[in-house]
Amino acid sequence: MNKNFGINIRLLLIIIGTLFYFFANFHRIAIPGAVFDLLEQDLRVTAPYITAFGAIFMYIYAVNQLINGVLVDRFGGFRVMLGGGLILGLGALLFPLSSNLFIMYFSRGLIGLGSSTFYLSIIRELRDFVSEKNFGMAISVMLFIGYTGGIFANAPFVFAMKYANWRDILVVIAAIILTACIIFSLLLPKVQLPKINKNVKLRLLPFRLVLHKRHNRNLFSFACCNFAIFYTIQTIIGKKFLEDFCFMTTSKSALVLSCMAIIAAFFNIVNAYVCKLGHNHRVQFLKNASIITFSSLLLICTALIFNIRTNYIAVIFCILAANASLTSILVPVLHLTNRKMISGTAVSIMNFCFFTMVGVLSTVTGFLLNIFEPVKRGNITVYSSYSYLLVFGLFFILSMFEMYKAMKLSNKY
C-alpha cells in the first residue's frame, strides 16, 4: 500500500512538473509575440524595447542549458523542478503587475531562468519512473503537453483578451503556477528523494571534447540557424508581420501562429517517422531541410521586394515550422557521433546554441524594424515593408549559411 502510494505521489509530481513546462512554453511564445502592439501602446516604446522581452528570456534560458544537467545530477529532478517552479511563478506574477521597463525585463529574466529547469528534470524523473520500453512514449507525451503551451500562447490567449485585460490573464496564470508550487512542496516530503550528490560538478573537459569535433560544430551551426529563424518568427515577429504586411486581423494572425505550434509539435514525430522510412539517412534529411528553409525565405523576400501582400505567406510560415522540428533527428545524430560520456553535453550545447541564436535574432530584429520610420494605423505602430525586408533578408542570409554548413555534414560518423 505504501509503495503504491509513493508511486502515485511521484506520478502526481511529474504531472505538476509537466504543467510547469506547459506554462514555461506559454510564456516563451506569448511574450512579446501575442501582445506586441499592446506592449508598445502601454509602455510607449519602440520595437527594440519590445523584442528585448523575448531576447532576455532566450539568453537566460540558453545559458542555463549548460548547467542544468549538473544541477539535475547533483540535486535530483524534483528539487530542481520545485526551485524552477517558484522562480517561474514569481517572474510570471511580477511581469503583469509592473509597468516599469526595468522590472519587467527583470521578471522576464526570472521567467527564463525558471523555465529552463523543467525539460531535463522531467526527463530524469521519467527515466526512473517508467520502464525502458515506455520511456520514449512518456517523453513524447511530456513534450506534446509542453508544446501545447505554445498553442495556447496565441489564438486562445488573443481570444481571451476579448473578455479580459492581458495583464489580468497573466496574473491568473501566475496564481495557478504558484498554487501548483505549494501543492508540489507539500507532496515532495512524501517521496524518498536521492541524497544530494556533492561529487557532481561542472567540468570543462566534456565541452572541449564536443566542440573539438568539426562535425559537431557544423551540426550546431546548421541546427541553430534552422531553429532560430523559425522560432524568432514564432515568438517575436510573425504575428506582427502578418498584421502589418499581410493585413491580417489580430485573431487570424494569432490562429496562424497557433497552427505553427501545432505543426511543430506533431512534426517532431512525423519527421522521425519519414526519416525512418528513408532508411535513417539522417544527414541527407538535414541537408534537404536546409534547402527548404532557403527556398521558403527566398519566397518571403520576393513577396516583400515586389510588395505581394498574400496570405500564402502564412503557409510558408507553417512549412518553416514543420521543417524546424528536427530534435528527434538531431539528438540521435549527436548520440551516434559522440561517445556516451559526452553525448548529454553535446545535446546541452545544441540547446544553448538554439536559444542564444534566437536571442541574438530577437535583439537584431528590434533594431532593424526601426531603421525605416514606422507609421501609425490608429493607435497601432505599423512597420514598413522595407523594415521587414531587412529582417527577412537577414534570415535569408542565415539560411544560406545554414545550407552551407548542412552540405558539410558527413554520413560517415
Coordinates of C-alpha atoms in Angstrom, one line a residue:
M1 CA 0.0 0.0 0.0
N2 CA 2.8 2.4 1.0
K3 CA 4.7 1.5 -2.2
N4 CA 1.7 2.2 -4.4
F5 CA 1.1 5.5 -2.5
G6 CA 4.7 6.6 -3.2
I7 CA 4.3 5.7 -6.9
N8 CA 1.1 7.7 -7.1
I9 CA 2.8 10.7 -5.5
R10 CA 5.7 10.5 -7.9
L11 CA 3.3 10.4 -10.8
L12 CA 1.5 13.4 -9.5
L13 CA 4.8 15.4 -9.0
I14 CA 5.7 14.5 -12.6
I15 CA 2.3 15.7 -13.8
I16 CA 2.7 19.0 -11.9
G17 CA 6.2 19.4 -13.4
T18 CA 4.8 18.9 -16.9
L19 CA 2.2 21.6 -16.0
F20 CA 5.2 23.9 -15.2
Y21 CA 6.7 23.0 -18.6
F22 CA 3.4 23.9 -20.3
F23 CA 3.3 27.4 -18.7
A24 CA 7.1 27.8 -19.5
N25 CA 6.3 27.3 -23.2
F26 CA 3.3 29.6 -22.9
H27 CA 5.4 32.5 -21.6
R28 CA 8.2 31.7 -24.0
I29 CA 5.9 32.2 -27.0
A30 CA 3.2 34.6 -25.8
I31 CA 5.6 37.5 -24.8
P32 CA 6.1 39.6 -26.8
G33 CA 4.6 37.9 -29.9
A34 CA 0.9 37.8 -29.0
V35 CA 0.9 41.2 -27.3
F36 CA 3.5 43.1 -29.4
D37 CA 1.1 46.0 -30.2
L38 CA -0.3 46.2 -26.7
L39 CA 3.1 46.4 -25.1
E40 CA 4.1 49.2 -27.5
Q41 CA 0.9 51.1 -26.6
D42 CA 1.1 50.5 -22.8
L43 CA 4.8 51.3 -22.4
R44 CA 5.1 53.8 -25.3
V45 CA 8.4 52.4 -26.5
T46 CA 9.7 51.3 -29.9
A47 CA 10.4 47.8 -31.4
P48 CA 13.9 47.2 -29.9
Y49 CA 12.5 47.6 -26.3
I50 CA 9.7 45.1 -27.1
T51 CA 11.8 42.5 -28.8
A52 CA 14.1 42.7 -25.8
F53 CA 11.4 40.9 -23.8
G54 CA 11.9 37.8 -25.9
A55 CA 15.7 38.2 -26.2
I56 CA 16.2 38.4 -22.4
F57 CA 14.2 35.2 -21.9
M58 CA 16.2 33.4 -24.6
Y59 CA 19.7 34.5 -23.3
I60 CA 19.0 33.4 -19.7
Y61 CA 17.3 30.2 -20.9
A62 CA 20.2 29.4 -23.2
V63 CA 23.0 29.9 -20.6
N64 CA 21.2 27.7 -18.1
Q65 CA 21.0 24.8 -20.6
L66 CA 24.8 24.4 -20.0
I67 CA 24.4 23.9 -16.2
N68 CA 21.0 22.2 -15.9
G69 CA 22.5 18.7 -16.4
V70 CA 24.8 19.3 -13.5
L71 CA 22.0 20.6 -11.3
V72 CA 19.8 17.7 -12.0
D73 CA 22.5 15.1 -11.4
R74 CA 23.5 16.8 -8.2
F75 CA 20.1 17.6 -6.6
G76 CA 17.7 15.4 -8.5
G77 CA 14.9 16.3 -10.9
F78 CA 12.2 17.0 -8.3
R79 CA 14.3 19.5 -6.3
V80 CA 15.3 21.4 -9.4
M81 CA 11.7 21.4 -10.6
L82 CA 10.4 23.0 -7.4
G83 CA 13.1 25.7 -7.5
G84 CA 12.3 26.4 -11.2
G85 CA 8.6 26.5 -10.5
L86 CA 9.0 29.1 -7.7
I87 CA 11.2 31.3 -9.9
L88 CA 8.9 30.9 -12.9
G89 CA 5.8 31.8 -10.7
L90 CA 7.5 34.9 -9.2
G91 CA 8.6 36.2 -12.6
A92 CA 5.2 35.4 -14.1
L93 CA 3.4 37.4 -11.3
L94 CA 5.9 40.3 -11.4
F95 CA 5.6 40.9 -15.2
P96 CA 1.9 41.8 -15.5
L97 CA 1.9 43.8 -12.2
S98 CA 4.5 46.2 -13.3
S99 CA 4.8 49.0 -16.0
N100 CA 8.4 49.8 -15.2
L101 CA 10.5 48.6 -18.1
F102 CA 13.5 47.6 -15.9
I103 CA 11.3 45.5 -13.6
M104 CA 9.5 43.9 -16.5
Y105 CA 12.9 42.9 -18.0
F106 CA 14.0 41.5 -14.7
S107 CA 10.8 39.5 -14.5
R108 CA 11.4 38.1 -18.0
G109 CA 14.9 37.0 -16.8
L110 CA 13.3 35.2 -13.8
I111 CA 10.8 33.5 -16.2
G112 CA 13.6 32.4 -18.5
L113 CA 15.6 31.1 -15.6
G114 CA 12.7 29.1 -14.1
S115 CA 11.5 27.8 -17.5
S116 CA 14.9 26.4 -18.3
T117 CA 14.8 23.9 -15.5
F118 CA 11.9 21.6 -16.4
Y119 CA 12.9 19.8 -19.6
L120 CA 15.9 17.8 -18.2
S121 CA 14.3 17.5 -14.7
I122 CA 11.2 15.8 -16.1
I123 CA 13.2 13.5 -18.3
R124 CA 15.4 12.5 -15.3
E125 CA 12.4 11.6 -13.2
L126 CA 10.6 9.8 -16.1
R127 CA 13.7 7.7 -16.6
D128 CA 13.5 6.5 -13.0
F129 CA 9.7 6.1 -13.0
V130 CA 8.8 4.3 -16.3
S131 CA 10.3 1.2 -17.9
E132 CA 12.8 1.4 -20.7
K133 CA 10.1 0.1 -23.1
N134 CA 7.7 3.0 -22.2
F135 CA 10.4 5.7 -21.8
G136 CA 10.3 7.1 -25.3
M137 CA 6.5 7.3 -25.3
A138 CA 6.5 9.0 -21.9
I139 CA 8.9 11.7 -23.2
S140 CA 6.7 12.2 -26.3
V141 CA 3.6 12.7 -24.1
M142 CA 5.5 15.2 -21.9
L143 CA 6.9 17.1 -24.9
F144 CA 3.5 17.3 -26.5
I145 CA 1.8 18.7 -23.4
G146 CA 4.6 21.2 -23.1
Y147 CA 4.2 22.2 -26.8
T148 CA 0.5 22.8 -26.3
G149 CA 1.6 25.8 -24.1
G150 CA 2.8 27.4 -27.3
I151 CA -0.6 26.7 -29.0
F152 CA -2.4 28.4 -26.1
A153 CA 0.0 31.3 -26.3
N154 CA -1.5 32.7 -29.5
A155 CA -5.1 32.2 -30.7
P156 CA -6.6 31.1 -27.3
F157 CA -4.7 33.9 -25.5
V158 CA -5.8 36.5 -28.0
F159 CA -9.4 35.2 -27.8
A160 CA -9.3 35.5 -24.0
M161 CA -8.1 39.1 -24.4
K162 CA -11.5 40.0 -25.9
Y163 CA -13.0 39.4 -22.4
A164 CA -10.2 40.3 -20.0
N165 CA -7.1 42.5 -19.9
W166 CA -3.9 40.7 -20.9
R167 CA -2.4 41.6 -17.6
D168 CA -5.2 40.1 -15.6
I169 CA -4.9 36.9 -17.6
L170 CA -1.2 36.6 -16.9
V171 CA -1.9 37.2 -13.2
V172 CA -4.3 34.3 -13.1
I173 CA -1.7 32.1 -14.8
A174 CA 0.9 33.2 -12.3
A175 CA -1.5 32.3 -9.5
I176 CA -2.0 28.8 -11.0
I177 CA 1.8 28.3 -11.2
L178 CA 2.3 29.4 -7.6
T179 CA -0.6 27.3 -6.3
A180 CA 1.0 24.3 -8.1
C181 CA 4.3 25.1 -6.4
I182 CA 2.6 25.0 -3.0
I183 CA 1.0 21.6 -3.8
F184 CA 4.4 20.3 -5.1
S185 CA 6.2 21.4 -2.0
L186 CA 3.6 19.7 0.2
L187 CA 3.8 16.4 -1.7
L188 CA 7.6 16.4 -2.1
P189 CA 8.4 15.2 1.5
K190 CA 6.1 12.2 1.0
V191 CA 8.5 10.6 -1.6
Q192 CA 12.0 9.3 -1.0
L193 CA 14.5 11.6 -2.7
P194 CA 18.1 10.7 -3.6
K195 CA 20.8 12.2 -1.5
I196 CA 22.5 15.3 -2.9
N197 CA 25.5 14.1 -4.9
K198 CA 28.2 16.6 -4.0
N199 CA 30.7 14.8 -6.3
V200 CA 28.8 16.1 -9.4
K201 CA 30.5 19.3 -10.5
L202 CA 30.6 21.4 -13.7
R203 CA 33.7 20.4 -15.7
L204 CA 35.0 21.9 -18.9
L205 CA 36.5 18.7 -20.4
P206 CA 33.3 17.4 -21.9
F207 CA 32.6 20.8 -23.5
R208 CA 36.1 20.8 -25.1
L209 CA 35.7 17.3 -26.4
V210 CA 32.4 18.1 -28.0
L211 CA 33.5 21.3 -29.6
H212 CA 36.8 19.8 -30.8
K213 CA 34.9 17.7 -33.4
R214 CA 34.3 19.6 -36.7
H215 CA 31.2 17.5 -37.4
N216 CA 29.6 18.8 -34.1
R217 CA 30.5 22.4 -35.0
N218 CA 28.9 22.1 -38.4
L219 CA 25.8 20.4 -37.0
F220 CA 25.4 23.1 -34.3
S221 CA 25.8 25.8 -36.9
F222 CA 23.2 24.3 -39.2
A223 CA 20.7 23.5 -36.3
C224 CA 20.8 26.8 -34.5
C225 CA 20.2 28.8 -37.8
N226 CA 17.3 26.4 -38.8
F227 CA 15.7 26.6 -35.4
A228 CA 16.3 30.3 -34.6
I229 CA 14.8 31.5 -37.9
F230 CA 11.5 29.6 -37.2
Y231 CA 11.4 30.4 -33.5
T232 CA 12.1 34.1 -33.9
I233 CA 9.1 34.2 -36.3
Q234 CA 7.1 32.2 -33.9
T235 CA 7.8 34.1 -30.7
I236 CA 8.8 37.6 -31.8
I237 CA 7.8 38.9 -35.2
G238 CA 5.5 36.5 -37.0
K239 CA 2.2 37.7 -35.7
K240 CA 3.1 41.4 -36.1
F241 CA 4.4 40.8 -39.6
L242 CA 1.2 39.1 -40.7
E243 CA -0.8 42.0 -39.4
D244 CA 1.4 44.8 -40.8
F245 CA 2.3 43.4 -44.2
C246 CA -0.5 40.9 -45.0
F247 CA -3.2 43.0 -43.4
M248 CA -4.4 40.0 -41.3
T249 CA -6.6 40.7 -38.3
T250 CA -5.2 40.0 -34.8
S251 CA -7.3 36.9 -34.4
K252 CA -6.4 35.4 -37.8
S253 CA -2.7 36.1 -37.3
A254 CA -2.8 34.5 -33.8
L255 CA -4.5 31.5 -35.3
V256 CA -1.7 31.1 -37.8
L257 CA 0.9 31.2 -35.0
S258 CA -1.1 28.6 -33.0
C259 CA -1.2 26.4 -36.1
M260 CA 2.6 26.7 -36.3
A261 CA 2.9 25.5 -32.8
I262 CA 0.6 22.5 -33.5
I263 CA 2.6 21.7 -36.6
A264 CA 5.9 22.0 -34.7
A265 CA 4.6 19.6 -32.0
F266 CA 3.5 16.9 -34.5
F267 CA 6.3 17.1 -37.0
N268 CA 9.0 16.1 -34.4
I269 CA 7.2 12.7 -34.7
V270 CA 6.4 12.9 -38.4
N271 CA 10.0 13.9 -39.4
A272 CA 11.4 11.0 -37.3
Y273 CA 9.0 8.6 -39.0
V274 CA 9.7 9.9 -42.5
C275 CA 13.4 9.7 -41.8
K276 CA 13.0 6.1 -40.7
L277 CA 11.1 5.2 -43.9
G278 CA 14.1 6.6 -45.7
H279 CA 16.4 4.1 -44.0
N280 CA 17.5 6.6 -41.4
H281 CA 19.6 8.7 -43.8
R282 CA 19.5 11.4 -41.2
V283 CA 22.3 13.7 -42.6
Q284 CA 20.6 13.7 -46.0
F285 CA 17.3 14.6 -44.3
L286 CA 19.0 17.6 -42.6
K287 CA 20.5 18.7 -46.0
N288 CA 17.1 18.6 -47.5
A289 CA 15.7 20.7 -44.6
S290 CA 18.3 23.4 -45.2
I291 CA 17.2 23.7 -48.9
I292 CA 13.5 24.0 -47.7
T293 CA 14.5 26.8 -45.3
F294 CA 16.4 28.6 -48.1
S295 CA 13.6 28.3 -50.6
S296 CA 10.9 29.4 -48.1
L297 CA 12.8 32.6 -47.1
L298 CA 13.6 33.3 -50.8
L299 CA 9.8 33.3 -51.5
I300 CA 9.1 35.6 -48.5
C301 CA 11.8 38.1 -49.6
T302 CA 10.5 38.0 -53.1
A303 CA 7.0 38.9 -51.8
L304 CA 8.5 41.8 -49.8
I305 CA 10.5 43.1 -52.7
F306 CA 7.6 43.1 -55.1
N307 CA 5.0 44.1 -52.4
I308 CA 3.0 40.9 -52.9
R309 CA 0.7 41.0 -49.8
T310 CA -0.5 37.5 -49.9
N311 CA -1.9 35.3 -47.1
Y312 CA 0.1 32.4 -48.6
I313 CA 3.0 33.7 -46.5
A314 CA 1.2 32.1 -43.6
V315 CA 1.5 28.7 -45.4
I316 CA 5.2 29.4 -45.8
F317 CA 5.4 30.0 -42.0
C318 CA 3.8 26.7 -41.4
I319 CA 6.3 25.0 -43.7
L320 CA 9.1 26.5 -41.7
A321 CA 7.5 25.2 -38.5
A322 CA 7.4 21.7 -39.9
N323 CA 10.9 22.0 -41.2
A324 CA 12.4 23.2 -37.9
S325 CA 11.0 20.3 -35.9
L326 CA 14.2 18.2 -36.1
T327 CA 15.0 17.4 -32.5
S328 CA 14.0 13.8 -33.0
I329 CA 16.7 13.6 -35.7
L330 CA 19.4 15.8 -34.4
V331 CA 19.6 14.1 -30.9
P332 CA 20.2 10.6 -32.4
V333 CA 22.9 12.1 -34.7
L334 CA 24.6 13.6 -31.7
H335 CA 24.4 10.3 -29.8
L336 CA 25.8 8.4 -32.9
T337 CA 28.7 10.9 -33.4
N338 CA 29.8 11.3 -29.8
R339 CA 30.8 9.0 -27.0
K340 CA 28.2 8.2 -24.4
M341 CA 30.1 10.1 -21.7
I342 CA 29.8 13.4 -23.7
S343 CA 26.6 12.9 -25.7
G344 CA 24.5 14.6 -23.0
T345 CA 26.8 17.6 -23.0
A346 CA 26.5 17.7 -26.8
V347 CA 22.7 18.0 -26.5
S348 CA 23.0 20.7 -23.9
I349 CA 25.4 22.7 -26.1
M350 CA 23.0 22.3 -29.0
N351 CA 20.1 23.7 -26.9
F352 CA 22.4 26.5 -25.8
C353 CA 23.1 27.4 -29.5
F354 CA 19.4 27.2 -30.3
F355 CA 18.2 29.8 -27.8
T356 CA 21.3 32.0 -27.9
M357 CA 20.7 32.4 -31.6
V358 CA 17.0 33.2 -31.0
G359 CA 18.1 35.8 -28.5
V360 CA 20.5 37.4 -31.0
L361 CA 18.0 37.4 -33.8
S362 CA 15.3 38.9 -31.4
T363 CA 17.7 41.8 -30.5
V364 CA 18.7 42.5 -34.1
T365 CA 15.1 42.3 -35.3
G366 CA 14.1 45.1 -33.0
F367 CA 16.8 47.4 -34.3
L368 CA 16.2 46.5 -38.0
L369 CA 12.5 47.3 -37.7
N370 CA 13.3 50.8 -36.5
I371 CA 15.7 51.7 -39.4
F372 CA 12.8 52.9 -41.5
E373 CA 10.3 55.2 -39.9
P374 CA 7.1 53.3 -39.0
V375 CA 3.6 54.8 -39.5
K376 CA 0.5 54.9 -37.2
R377 CA -2.6 53.0 -38.1
G378 CA -4.9 54.4 -35.4
N379 CA -3.1 53.6 -32.1
I380 CA -1.0 50.8 -33.7
T381 CA 2.5 51.2 -34.9
V382 CA 2.9 49.7 -38.4
Y383 CA 6.4 48.9 -39.7
S384 CA 7.2 49.3 -43.4
S385 CA 7.9 46.5 -45.9
Y386 CA 11.4 47.9 -46.2
S387 CA 12.0 47.2 -42.5
Y388 CA 10.6 43.7 -42.8
L389 CA 12.8 43.1 -45.9
L390 CA 15.8 43.9 -43.7
V391 CA 14.6 41.3 -41.1
F392 CA 13.8 38.6 -43.6
G393 CA 16.8 39.4 -45.7
L394 CA 18.9 38.7 -42.6
F395 CA 17.1 35.4 -42.2
F396 CA 17.7 34.6 -45.9
I397 CA 21.5 35.2 -45.5
L398 CA 21.4 32.9 -42.4
S399 CA 19.6 30.3 -44.4
M400 CA 22.5 30.3 -47.0
F401 CA 25.0 29.8 -44.2
E402 CA 22.7 27.0 -42.8
M403 CA 22.7 25.3 -46.2
Y404 CA 26.5 25.6 -46.5
K405 CA 27.0 24.0 -43.1
A406 CA 24.4 21.3 -43.8
M407 CA 26.3 20.3 -47.0
K408 CA 29.5 19.9 -45.0
L409 CA 27.8 17.3 -42.8
S410 CA 29.1 13.7 -43.4
N411 CA 27.2 10.4 -43.4
K412 CA 30.4 8.8 -42.1
Y413 CA 30.2 9.0 -38.3

